[in-house]
Coordinates of N, CA, C and O in Angstrom, one line a residue:
X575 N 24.4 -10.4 22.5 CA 23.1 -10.7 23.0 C 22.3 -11.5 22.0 O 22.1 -11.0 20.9
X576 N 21.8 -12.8 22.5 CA 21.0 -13.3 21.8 C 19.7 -12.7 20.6 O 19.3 -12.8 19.5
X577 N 19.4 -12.0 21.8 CA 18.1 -11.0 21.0 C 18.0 -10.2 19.8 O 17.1 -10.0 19.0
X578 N 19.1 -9.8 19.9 CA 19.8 -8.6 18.7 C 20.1 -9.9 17.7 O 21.2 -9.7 17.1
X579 N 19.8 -10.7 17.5 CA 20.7 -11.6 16.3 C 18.9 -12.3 15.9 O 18.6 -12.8 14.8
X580 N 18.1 -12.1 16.7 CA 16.4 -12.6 16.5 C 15.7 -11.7 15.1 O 15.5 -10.5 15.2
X581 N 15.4 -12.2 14.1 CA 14.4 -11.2 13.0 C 13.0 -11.3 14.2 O 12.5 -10.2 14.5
X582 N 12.4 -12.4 14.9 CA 11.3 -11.8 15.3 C 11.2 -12.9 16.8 O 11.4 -14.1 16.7
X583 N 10.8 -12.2 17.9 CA 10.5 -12.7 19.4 C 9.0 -13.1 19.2 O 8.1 -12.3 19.2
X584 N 8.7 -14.6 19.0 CA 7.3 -14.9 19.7 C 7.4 -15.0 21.2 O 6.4 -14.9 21.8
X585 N 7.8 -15.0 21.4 CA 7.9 -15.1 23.0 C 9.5 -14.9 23.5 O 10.4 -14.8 22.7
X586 N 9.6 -14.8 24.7 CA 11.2 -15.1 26.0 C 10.9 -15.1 27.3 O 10.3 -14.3 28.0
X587 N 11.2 -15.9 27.6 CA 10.7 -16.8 28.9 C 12.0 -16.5 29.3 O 13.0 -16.7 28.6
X588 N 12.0 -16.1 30.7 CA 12.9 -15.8 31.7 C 12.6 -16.2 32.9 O 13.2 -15.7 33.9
X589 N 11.4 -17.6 32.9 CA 11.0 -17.7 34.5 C 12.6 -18.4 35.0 O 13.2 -18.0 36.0
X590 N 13.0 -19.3 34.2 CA 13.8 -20.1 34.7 C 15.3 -19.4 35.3 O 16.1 -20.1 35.9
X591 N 15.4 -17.9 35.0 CA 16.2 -17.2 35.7 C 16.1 -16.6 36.9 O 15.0 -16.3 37.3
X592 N 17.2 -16.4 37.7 CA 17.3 -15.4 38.4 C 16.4 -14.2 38.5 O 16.1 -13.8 37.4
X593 N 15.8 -13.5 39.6 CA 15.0 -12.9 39.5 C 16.2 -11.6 38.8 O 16.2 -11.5 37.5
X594 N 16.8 -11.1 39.3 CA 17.8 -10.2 38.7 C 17.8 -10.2 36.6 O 17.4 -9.4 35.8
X595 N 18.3 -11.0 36.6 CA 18.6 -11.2 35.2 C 17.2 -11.1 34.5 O 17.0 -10.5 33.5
X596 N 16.2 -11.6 35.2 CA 14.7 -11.6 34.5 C 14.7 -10.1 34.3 O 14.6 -9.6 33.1
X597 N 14.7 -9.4 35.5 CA 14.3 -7.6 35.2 C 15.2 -7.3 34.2 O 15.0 -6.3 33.5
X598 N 16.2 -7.9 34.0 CA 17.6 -6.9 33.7 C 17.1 -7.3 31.8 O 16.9 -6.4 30.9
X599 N 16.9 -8.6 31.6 CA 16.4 -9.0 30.3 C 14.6 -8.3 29.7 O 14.2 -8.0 28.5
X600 N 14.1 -8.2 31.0 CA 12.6 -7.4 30.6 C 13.3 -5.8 30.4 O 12.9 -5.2 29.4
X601 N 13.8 -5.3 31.0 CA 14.3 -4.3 30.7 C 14.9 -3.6 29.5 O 14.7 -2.5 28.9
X602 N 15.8 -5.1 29.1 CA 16.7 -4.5 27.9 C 15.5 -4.7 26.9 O 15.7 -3.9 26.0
X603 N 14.5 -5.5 26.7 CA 13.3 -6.0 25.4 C 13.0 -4.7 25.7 O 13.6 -4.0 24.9
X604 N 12.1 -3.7 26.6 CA 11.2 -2.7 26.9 C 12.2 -1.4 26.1 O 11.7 -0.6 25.3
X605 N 13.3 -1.4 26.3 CA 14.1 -0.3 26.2 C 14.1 -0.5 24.2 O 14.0 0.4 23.3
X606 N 14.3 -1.7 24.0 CA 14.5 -1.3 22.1 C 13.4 -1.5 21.5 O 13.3 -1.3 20.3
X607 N 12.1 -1.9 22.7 CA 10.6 -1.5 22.0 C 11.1 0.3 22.0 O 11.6 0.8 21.0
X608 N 10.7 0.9 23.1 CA 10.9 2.4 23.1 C 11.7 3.0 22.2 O 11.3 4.0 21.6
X609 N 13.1 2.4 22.1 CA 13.8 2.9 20.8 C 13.7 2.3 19.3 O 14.5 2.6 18.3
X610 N 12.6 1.6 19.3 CA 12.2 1.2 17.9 C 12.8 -0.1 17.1 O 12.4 -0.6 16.0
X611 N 14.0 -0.3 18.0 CA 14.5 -1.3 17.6 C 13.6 -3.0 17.3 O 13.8 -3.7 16.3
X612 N 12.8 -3.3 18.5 CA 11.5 -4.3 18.2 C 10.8 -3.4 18.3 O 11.0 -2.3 18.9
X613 N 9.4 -4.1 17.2 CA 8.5 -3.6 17.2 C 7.3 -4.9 17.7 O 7.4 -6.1 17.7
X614 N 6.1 -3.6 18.3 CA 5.0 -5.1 18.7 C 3.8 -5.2 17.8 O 3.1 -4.3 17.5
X615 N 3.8 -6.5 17.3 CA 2.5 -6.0 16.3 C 1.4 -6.8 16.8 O 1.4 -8.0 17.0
X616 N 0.6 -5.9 16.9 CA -0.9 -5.8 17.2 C -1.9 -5.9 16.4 O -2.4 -4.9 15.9
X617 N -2.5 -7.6 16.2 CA -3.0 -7.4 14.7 C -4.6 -7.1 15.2 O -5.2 -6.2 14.7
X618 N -5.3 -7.9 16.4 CA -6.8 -7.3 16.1 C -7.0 -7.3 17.8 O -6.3 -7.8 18.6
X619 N -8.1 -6.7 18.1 CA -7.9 -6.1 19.1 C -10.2 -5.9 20.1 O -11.0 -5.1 19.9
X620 N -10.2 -7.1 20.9 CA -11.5 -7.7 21.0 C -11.9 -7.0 22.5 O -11.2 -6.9 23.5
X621 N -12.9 -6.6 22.4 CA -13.5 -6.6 24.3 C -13.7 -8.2 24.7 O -13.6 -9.2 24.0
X622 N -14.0 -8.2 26.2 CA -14.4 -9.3 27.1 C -15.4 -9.8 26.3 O -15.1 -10.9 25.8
X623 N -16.3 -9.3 26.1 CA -17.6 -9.8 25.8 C -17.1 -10.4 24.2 O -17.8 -11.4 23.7
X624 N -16.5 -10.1 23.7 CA -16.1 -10.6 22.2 C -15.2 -12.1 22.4 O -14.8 -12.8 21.5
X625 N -15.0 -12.3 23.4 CA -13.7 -13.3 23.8 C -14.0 -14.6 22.6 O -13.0 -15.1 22.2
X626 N -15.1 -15.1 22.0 CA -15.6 -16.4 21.4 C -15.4 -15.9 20.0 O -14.8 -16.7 19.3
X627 N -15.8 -15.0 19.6 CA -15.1 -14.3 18.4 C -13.2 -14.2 17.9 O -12.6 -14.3 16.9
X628 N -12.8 -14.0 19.1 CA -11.6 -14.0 19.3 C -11.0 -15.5 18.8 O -10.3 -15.8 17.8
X629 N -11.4 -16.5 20.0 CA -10.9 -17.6 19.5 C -11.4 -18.0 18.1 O -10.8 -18.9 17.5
X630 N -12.4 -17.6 17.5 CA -12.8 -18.4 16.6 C -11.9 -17.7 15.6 O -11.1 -18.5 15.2
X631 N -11.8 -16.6 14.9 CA -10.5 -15.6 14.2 C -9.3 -16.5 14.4 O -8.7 -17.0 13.5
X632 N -8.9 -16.8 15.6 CA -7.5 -17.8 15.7 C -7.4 -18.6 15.5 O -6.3 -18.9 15.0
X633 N -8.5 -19.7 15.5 CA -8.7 -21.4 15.4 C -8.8 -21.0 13.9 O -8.0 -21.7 13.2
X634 N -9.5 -20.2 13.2 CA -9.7 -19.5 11.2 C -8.4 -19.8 11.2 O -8.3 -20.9 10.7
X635 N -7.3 -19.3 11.5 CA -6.1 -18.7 11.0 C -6.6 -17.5 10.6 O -5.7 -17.1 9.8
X636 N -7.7 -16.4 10.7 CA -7.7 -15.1 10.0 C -6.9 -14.1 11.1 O -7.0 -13.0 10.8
X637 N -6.3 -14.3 12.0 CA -5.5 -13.5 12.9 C -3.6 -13.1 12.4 O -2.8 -14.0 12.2
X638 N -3.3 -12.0 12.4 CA -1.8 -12.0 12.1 C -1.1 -10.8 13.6 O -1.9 -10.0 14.1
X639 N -0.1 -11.0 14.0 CA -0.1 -10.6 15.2 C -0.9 -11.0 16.3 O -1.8 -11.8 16.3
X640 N -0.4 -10.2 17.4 CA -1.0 -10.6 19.0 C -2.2 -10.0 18.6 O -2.5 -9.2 17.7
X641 N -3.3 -11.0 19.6 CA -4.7 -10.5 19.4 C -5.0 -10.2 21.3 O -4.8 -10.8 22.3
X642 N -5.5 -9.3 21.0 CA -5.8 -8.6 22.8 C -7.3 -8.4 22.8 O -8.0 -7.8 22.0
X643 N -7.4 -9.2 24.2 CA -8.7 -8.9 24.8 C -9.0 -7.2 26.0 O -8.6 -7.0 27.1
X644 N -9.5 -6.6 25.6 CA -9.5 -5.8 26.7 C -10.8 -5.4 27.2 O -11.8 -5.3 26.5
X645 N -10.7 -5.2 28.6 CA -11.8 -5.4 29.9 C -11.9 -4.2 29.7 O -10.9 -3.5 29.5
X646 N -13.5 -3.5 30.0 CA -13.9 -2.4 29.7 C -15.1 -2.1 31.3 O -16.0 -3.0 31.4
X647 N -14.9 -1.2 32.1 CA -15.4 -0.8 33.0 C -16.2 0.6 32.3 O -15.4 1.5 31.9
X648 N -17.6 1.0 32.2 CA -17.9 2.4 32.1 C -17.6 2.8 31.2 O -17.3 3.9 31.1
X649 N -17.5 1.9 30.2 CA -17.1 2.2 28.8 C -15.6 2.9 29.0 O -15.3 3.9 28.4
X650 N -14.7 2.3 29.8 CA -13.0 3.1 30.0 C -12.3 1.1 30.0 O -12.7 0.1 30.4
X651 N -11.1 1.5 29.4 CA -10.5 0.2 29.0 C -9.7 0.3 31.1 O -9.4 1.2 31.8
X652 N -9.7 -1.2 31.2 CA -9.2 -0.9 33.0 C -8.3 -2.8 32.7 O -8.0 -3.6 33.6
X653 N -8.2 -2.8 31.8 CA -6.9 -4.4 31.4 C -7.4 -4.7 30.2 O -8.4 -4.8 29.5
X654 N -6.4 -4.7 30.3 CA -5.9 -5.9 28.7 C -5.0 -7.2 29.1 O -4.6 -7.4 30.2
X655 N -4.7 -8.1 28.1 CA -4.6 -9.0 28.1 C -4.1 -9.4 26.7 O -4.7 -8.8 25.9
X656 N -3.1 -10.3 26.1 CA -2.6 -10.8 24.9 C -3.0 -12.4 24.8 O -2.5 -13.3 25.6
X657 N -3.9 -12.6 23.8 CA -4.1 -14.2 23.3 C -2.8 -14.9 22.4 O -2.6 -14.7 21.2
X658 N -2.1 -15.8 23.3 CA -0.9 -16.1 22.1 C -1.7 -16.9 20.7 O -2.5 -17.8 20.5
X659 N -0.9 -15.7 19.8 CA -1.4 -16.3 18.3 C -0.2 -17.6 18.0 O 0.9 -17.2 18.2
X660 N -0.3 -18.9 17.6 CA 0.8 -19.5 16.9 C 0.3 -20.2 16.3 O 0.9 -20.9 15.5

């Protein structure tokens, strides 16, 4: 398997597959997060309202890892979202 031979996944794109193989490939990534095998790193972590801060940390280069926006209802987190860092 290709994956297992990767030091690190920015991304895998599986639109261009079969819907089958897509699950069967999101599956196998989710299963060696859970077993520790990949890890996700999470470098900073912004509400909605911070979104301009966000990009501007990325356009810096001061960002390392995925940077996530998350939507806050009632003060309770209700989505998130990942800003691709590259």
């Amino acid at each position: 398997m290709l994956i297992a031979k990767c030091l690190t996944i920015s991304g895998y794109n599986t639109v261009i597959q079969p819907l089958t193989n897509q699950m069967r490939a999101s599956l196998a990534v989710l299963e060696q997060i859970a077993d520790s095998v990949l890890q996700v790193v999470l470098g900073q972590s912004y509400t909605l309202t911070e979104v301009a801060a966000a990009h501007q940390a990325i356009e810096a280069g001061h960002t390392q890892g995925q940077v996530m926006l998350t939507v806050l209802s009632a003060g309770k987190s209700v989505g998130c979202c990942c800003i691709r860092n590259e």
